[in-house]
JSON list of C-alpha atoms in Angstrom, two decimals:
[
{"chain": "A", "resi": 1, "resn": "UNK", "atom": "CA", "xyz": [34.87, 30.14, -63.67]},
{"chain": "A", "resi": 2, "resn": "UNK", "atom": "CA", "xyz": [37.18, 26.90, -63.31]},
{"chain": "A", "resi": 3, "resn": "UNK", "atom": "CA", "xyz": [36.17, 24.37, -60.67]},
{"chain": "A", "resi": 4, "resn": "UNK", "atom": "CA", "xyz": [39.23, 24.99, -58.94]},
{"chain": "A", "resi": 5, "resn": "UNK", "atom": "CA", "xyz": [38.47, 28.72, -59.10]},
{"chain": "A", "resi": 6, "resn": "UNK", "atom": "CA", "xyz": [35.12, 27.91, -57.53]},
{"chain": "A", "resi": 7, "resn": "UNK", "atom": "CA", "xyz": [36.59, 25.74, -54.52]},
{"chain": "A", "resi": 8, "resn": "UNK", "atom": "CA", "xyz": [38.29, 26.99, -51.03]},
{"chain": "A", "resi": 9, "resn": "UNK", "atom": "CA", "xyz": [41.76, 26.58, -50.41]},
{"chain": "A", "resi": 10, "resn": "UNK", "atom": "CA", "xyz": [42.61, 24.15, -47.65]},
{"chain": "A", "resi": 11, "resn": "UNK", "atom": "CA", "xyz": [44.51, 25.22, -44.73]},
{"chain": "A", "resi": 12, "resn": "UNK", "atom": "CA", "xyz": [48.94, 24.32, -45.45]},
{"chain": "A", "resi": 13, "resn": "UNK", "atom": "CA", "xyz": [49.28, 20.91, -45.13]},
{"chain": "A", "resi": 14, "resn": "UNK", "atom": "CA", "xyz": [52.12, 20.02, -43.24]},
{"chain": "A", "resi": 15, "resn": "UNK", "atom": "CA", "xyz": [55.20, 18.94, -44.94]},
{"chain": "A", "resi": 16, "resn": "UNK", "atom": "CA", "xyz": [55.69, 15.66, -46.43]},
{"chain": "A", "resi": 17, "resn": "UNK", "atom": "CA", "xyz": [57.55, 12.79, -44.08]},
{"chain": "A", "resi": 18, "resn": "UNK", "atom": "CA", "xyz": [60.94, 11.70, -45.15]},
{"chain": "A", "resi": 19, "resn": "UNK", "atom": "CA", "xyz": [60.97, 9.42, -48.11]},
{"chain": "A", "resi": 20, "resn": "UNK", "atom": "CA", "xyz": [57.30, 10.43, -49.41]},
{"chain": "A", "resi": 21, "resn": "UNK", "atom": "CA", "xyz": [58.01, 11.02, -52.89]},
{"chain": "A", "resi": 22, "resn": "UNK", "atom": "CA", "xyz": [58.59, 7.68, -53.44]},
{"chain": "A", "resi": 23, "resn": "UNK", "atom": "CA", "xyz": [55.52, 6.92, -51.11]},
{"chain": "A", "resi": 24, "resn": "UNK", "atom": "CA", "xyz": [53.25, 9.64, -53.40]},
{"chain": "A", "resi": 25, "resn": "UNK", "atom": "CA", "xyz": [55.00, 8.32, -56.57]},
{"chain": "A", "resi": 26, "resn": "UNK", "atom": "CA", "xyz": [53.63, 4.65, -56.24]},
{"chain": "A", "resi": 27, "resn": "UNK", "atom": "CA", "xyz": [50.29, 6.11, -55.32]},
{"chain": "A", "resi": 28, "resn": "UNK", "atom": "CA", "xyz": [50.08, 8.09, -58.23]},
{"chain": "A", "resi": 29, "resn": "UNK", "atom": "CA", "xyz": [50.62, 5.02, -60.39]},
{"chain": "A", "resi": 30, "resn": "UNK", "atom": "CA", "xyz": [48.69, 3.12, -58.34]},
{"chain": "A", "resi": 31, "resn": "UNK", "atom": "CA", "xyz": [45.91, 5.47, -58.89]},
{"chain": "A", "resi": 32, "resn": "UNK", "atom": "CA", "xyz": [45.69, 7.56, -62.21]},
{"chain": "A", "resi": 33, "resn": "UNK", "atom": "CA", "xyz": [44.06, 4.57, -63.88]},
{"chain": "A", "resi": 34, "resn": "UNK", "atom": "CA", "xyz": [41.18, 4.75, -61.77]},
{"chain": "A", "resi": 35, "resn": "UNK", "atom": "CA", "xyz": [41.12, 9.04, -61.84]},
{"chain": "A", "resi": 36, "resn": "UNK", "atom": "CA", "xyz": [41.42, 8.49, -65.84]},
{"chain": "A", "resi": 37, "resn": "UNK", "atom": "CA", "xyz": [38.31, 5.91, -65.42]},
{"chain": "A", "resi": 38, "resn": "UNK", "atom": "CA", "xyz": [36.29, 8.55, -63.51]},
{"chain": "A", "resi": 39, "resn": "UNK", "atom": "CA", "xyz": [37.44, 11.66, -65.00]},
{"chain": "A", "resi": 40, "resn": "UNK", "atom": "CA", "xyz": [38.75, 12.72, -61.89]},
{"chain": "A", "resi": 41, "resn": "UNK", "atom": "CA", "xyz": [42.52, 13.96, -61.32]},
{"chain": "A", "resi": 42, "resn": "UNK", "atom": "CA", "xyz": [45.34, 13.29, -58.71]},
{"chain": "A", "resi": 43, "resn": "UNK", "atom": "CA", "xyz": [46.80, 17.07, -57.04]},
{"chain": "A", "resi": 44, "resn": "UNK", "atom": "CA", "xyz": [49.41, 17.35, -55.82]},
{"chain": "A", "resi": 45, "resn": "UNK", "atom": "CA", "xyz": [49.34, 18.46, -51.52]},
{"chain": "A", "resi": 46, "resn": "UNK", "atom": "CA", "xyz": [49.72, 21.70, -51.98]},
{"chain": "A", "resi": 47, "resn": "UNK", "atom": "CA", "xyz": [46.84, 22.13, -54.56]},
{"chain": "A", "resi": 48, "resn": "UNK", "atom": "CA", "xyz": [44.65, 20.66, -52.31]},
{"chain": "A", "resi": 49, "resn": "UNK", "atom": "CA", "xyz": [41.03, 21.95, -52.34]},
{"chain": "A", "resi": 50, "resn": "UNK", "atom": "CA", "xyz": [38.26, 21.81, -50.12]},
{"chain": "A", "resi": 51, "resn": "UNK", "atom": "CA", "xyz": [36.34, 19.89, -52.34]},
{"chain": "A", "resi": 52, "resn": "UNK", "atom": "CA", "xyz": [38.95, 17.40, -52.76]},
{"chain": "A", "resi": 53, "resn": "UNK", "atom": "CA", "xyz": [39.35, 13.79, -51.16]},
{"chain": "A", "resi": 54, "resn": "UNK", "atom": "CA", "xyz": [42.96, 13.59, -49.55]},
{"chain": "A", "resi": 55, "resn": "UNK", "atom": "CA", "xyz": [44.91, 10.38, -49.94]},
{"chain": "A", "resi": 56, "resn": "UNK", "atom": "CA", "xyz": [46.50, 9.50, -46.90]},
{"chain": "A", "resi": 57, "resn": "UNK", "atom": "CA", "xyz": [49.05, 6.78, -45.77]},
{"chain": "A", "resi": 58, "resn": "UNK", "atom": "CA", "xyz": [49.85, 6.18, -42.21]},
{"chain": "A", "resi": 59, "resn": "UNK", "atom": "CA", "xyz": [48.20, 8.95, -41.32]},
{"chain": "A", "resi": 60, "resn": "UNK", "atom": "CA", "xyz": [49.92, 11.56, -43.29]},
{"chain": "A", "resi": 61, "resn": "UNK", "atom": "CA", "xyz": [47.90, 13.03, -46.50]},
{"chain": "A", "resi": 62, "resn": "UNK", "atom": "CA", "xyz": [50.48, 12.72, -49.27]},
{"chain": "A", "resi": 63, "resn": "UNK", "atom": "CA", "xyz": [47.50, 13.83, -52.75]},
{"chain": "A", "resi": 64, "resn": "UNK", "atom": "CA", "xyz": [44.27, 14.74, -53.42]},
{"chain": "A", "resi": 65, "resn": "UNK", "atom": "CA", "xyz": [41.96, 12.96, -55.51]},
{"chain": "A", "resi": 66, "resn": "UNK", "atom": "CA", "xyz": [39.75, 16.09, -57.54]},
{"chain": "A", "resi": 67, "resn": "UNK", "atom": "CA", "xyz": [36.49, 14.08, -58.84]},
{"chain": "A", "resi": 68, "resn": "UNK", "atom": "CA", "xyz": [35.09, 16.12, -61.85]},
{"chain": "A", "resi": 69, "resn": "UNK", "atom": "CA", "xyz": [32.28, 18.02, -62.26]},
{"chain": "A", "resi": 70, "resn": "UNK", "atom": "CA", "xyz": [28.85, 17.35, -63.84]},
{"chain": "A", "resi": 71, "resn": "UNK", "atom": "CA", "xyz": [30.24, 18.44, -67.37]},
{"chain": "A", "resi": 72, "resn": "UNK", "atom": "CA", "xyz": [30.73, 16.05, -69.60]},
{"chain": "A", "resi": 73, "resn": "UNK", "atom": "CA", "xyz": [29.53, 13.41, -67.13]},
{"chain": "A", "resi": 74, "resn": "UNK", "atom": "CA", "xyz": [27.50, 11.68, -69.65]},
{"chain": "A", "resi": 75, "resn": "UNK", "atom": "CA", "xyz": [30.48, 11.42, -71.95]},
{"chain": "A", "resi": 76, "resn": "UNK", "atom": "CA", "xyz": [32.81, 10.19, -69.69]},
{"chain": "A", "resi": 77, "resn": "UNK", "atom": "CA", "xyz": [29.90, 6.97, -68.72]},
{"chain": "A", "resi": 78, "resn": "UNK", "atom": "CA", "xyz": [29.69, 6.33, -72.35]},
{"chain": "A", "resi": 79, "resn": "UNK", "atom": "CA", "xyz": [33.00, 5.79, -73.07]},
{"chain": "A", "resi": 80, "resn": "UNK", "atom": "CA", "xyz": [33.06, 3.69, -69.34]},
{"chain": "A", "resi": 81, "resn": "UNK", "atom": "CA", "xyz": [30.62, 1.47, -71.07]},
{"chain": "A", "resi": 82, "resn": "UNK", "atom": "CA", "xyz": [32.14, 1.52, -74.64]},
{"chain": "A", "resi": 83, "resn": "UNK", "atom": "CA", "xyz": [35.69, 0.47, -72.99]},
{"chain": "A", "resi": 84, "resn": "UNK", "atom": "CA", "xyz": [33.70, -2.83, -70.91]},
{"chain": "A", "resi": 85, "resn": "UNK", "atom": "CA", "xyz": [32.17, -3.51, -74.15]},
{"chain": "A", "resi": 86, "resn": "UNK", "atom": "CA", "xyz": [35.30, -3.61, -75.62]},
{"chain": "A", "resi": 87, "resn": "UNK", "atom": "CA", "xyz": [33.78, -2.40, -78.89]},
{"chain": "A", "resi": 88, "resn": "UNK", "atom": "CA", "xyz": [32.00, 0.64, -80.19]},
{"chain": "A", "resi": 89, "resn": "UNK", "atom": "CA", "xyz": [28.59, 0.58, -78.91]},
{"chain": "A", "resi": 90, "resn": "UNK", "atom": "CA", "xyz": [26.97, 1.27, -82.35]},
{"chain": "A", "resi": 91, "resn": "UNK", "atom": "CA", "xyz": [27.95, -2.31, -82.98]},
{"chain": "A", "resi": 92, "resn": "UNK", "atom": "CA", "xyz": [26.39, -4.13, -80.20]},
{"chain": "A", "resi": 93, "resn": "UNK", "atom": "CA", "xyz": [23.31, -6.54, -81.09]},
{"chain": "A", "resi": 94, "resn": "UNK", "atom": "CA", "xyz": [20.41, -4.94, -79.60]},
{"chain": "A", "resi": 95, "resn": "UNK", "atom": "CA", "xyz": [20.29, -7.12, -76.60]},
{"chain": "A", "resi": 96, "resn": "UNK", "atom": "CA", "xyz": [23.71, -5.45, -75.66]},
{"chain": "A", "resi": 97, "resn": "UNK", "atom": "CA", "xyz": [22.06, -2.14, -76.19]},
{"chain": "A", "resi": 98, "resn": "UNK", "atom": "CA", "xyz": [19.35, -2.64, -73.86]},
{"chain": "A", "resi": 99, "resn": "UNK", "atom": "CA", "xyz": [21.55, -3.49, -71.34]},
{"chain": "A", "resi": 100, "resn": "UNK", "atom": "CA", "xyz": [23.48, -0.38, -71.68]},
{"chain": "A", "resi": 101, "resn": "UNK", "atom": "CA", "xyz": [20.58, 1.71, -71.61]},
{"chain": "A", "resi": 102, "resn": "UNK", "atom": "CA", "xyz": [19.95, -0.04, -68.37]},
{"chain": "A", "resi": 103, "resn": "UNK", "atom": "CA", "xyz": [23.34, 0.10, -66.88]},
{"chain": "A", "resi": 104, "resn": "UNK", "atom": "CA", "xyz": [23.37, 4.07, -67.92]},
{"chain": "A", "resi": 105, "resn": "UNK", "atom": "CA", "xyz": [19.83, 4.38, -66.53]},
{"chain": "A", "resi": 106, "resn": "UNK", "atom": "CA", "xyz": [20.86, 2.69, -62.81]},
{"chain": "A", "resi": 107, "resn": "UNK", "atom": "CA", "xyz": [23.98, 5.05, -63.53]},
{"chain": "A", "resi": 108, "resn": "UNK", "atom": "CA", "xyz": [21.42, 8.13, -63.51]},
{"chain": "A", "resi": 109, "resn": "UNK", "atom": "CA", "xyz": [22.52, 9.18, -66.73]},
{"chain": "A", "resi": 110, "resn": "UNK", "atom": "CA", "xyz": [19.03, 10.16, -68.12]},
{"chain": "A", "resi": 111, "resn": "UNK", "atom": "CA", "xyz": [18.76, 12.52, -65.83]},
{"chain": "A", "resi": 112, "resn": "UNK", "atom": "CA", "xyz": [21.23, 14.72, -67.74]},
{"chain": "A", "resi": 113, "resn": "UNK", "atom": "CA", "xyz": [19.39, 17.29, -69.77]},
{"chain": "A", "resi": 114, "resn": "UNK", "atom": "CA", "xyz": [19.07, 15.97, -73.42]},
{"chain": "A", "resi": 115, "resn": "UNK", "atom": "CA", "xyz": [20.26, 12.27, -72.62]},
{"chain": "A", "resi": 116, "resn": "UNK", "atom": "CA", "xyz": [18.29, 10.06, -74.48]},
{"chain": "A", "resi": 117, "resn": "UNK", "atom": "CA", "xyz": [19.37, 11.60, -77.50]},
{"chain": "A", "resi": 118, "resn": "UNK", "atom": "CA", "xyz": [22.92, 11.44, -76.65]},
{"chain": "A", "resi": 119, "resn": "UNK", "atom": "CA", "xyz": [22.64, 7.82, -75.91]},
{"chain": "A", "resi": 120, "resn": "UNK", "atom": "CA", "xyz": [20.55, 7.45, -79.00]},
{"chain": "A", "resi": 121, "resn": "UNK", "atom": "CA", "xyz": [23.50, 8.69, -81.14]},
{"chain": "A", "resi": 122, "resn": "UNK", "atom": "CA", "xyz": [26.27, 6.91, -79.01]},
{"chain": "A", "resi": 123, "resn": "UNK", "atom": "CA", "xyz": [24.45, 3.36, -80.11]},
{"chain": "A", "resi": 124, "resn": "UNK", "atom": "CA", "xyz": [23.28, 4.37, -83.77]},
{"chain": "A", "resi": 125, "resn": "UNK", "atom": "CA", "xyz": [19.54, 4.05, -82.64]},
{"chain": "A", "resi": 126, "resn": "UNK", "atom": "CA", "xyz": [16.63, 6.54, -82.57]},
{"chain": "A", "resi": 127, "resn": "UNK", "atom": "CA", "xyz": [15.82, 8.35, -79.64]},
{"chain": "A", "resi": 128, "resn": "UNK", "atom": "CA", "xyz": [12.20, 6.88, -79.97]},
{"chain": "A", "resi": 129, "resn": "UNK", "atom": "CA", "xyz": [13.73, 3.26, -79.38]},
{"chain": "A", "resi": 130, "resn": "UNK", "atom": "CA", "xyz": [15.92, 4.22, -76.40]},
{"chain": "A", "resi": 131, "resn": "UNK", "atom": "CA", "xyz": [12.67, 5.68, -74.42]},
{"chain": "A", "resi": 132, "resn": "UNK", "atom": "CA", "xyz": [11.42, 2.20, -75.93]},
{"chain": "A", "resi": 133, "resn": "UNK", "atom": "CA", "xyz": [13.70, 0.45, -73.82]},
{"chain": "A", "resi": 134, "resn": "UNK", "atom": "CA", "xyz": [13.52, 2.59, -71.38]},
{"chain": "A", "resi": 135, "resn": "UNK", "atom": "CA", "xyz": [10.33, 2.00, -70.65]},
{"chain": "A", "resi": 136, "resn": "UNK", "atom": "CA", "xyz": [10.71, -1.87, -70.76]},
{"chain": "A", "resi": 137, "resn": "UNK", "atom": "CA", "xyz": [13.33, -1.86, -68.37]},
{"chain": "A", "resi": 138, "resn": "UNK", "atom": "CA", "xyz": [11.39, 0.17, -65.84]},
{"chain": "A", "resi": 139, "resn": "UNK", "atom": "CA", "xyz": [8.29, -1.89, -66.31]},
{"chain": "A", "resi": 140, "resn": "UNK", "atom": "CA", "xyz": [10.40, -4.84, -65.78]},
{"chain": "A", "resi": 141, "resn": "UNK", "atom": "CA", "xyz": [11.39, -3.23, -62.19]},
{"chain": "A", "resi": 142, "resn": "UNK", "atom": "CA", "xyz": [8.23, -1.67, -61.43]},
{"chain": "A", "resi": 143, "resn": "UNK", "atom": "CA", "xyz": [9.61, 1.66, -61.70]},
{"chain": "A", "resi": 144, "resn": "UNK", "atom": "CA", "xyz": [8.22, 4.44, -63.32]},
{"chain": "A", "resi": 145, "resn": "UNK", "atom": "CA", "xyz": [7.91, 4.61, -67.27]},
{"chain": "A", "resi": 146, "resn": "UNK", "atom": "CA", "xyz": [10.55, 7.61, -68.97]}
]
């Protein structure tokens, strides 16, 4: 099942004001940078789903903004990080690593079934040193160990 399969419609929207496709146009540029960032998508009004976050200007709802789904999440906040970096993340100094396993652990990306291992392979380092730093970073905080 698609996530769009899996969401209610929304009720017609009401037709667009004079002049919005311009109005929509310079959203949607404005915009699809930051969907791309998140994984999310811009819809157009009349694929608007309940799930979906309607973009509105002076009071009319012109898009929706779709976020994504869980899938792939952890992918999609590696490459985030890998793109801030500005290189790949197997060729940080281990410093930098540690502080990408802590901006992915305030991120909540360990809780995603099997992600130390992912991370592990995203920054060429065993899974036993990214619990490692895990683990220092939460004692640092006075959180609990991983």
């Amino acid at each position: 099942m698609s996530p769009s399969s899996a969401r209610s419609r929304r009720p017609a929207p009401p037709p667009a004001p004079a002049g919005a496709d311009e109005l929509v146009d310079a959203l949607r540029a404005t915009l699809e940078p930051i969907a791309q960032a998140v994984g999310a998508e811009l819809v157009p009004l009349e694929a608007l789903d309940e799930g979906d976050i309607p973009v509105a200007w002076a009071g009319r709802t012109l898009l929706g903004f779709r976020l994504p789904g869980l899938h792939g999440a952890l992918e999609r906040l590696l490459q985030a990080v890998e793109r801030e970096e500005g290189v790949p993340l197997r060729d940080l100094p281990r410093e930098a690593k540690q502080r990408v396993v802590e901006r992915l652990d305030k991120a909540g990306a360990f809780t995603v079934r099997r992600a130390a291992e992912e991370v592990a392979d995203a920054l060429g380092v065993s899974r036993f040193t990214v619990y490692n730093y895990l683990n220092a970073i939460r004692d640092q905080a006075g959180g609990p160990s991983a």
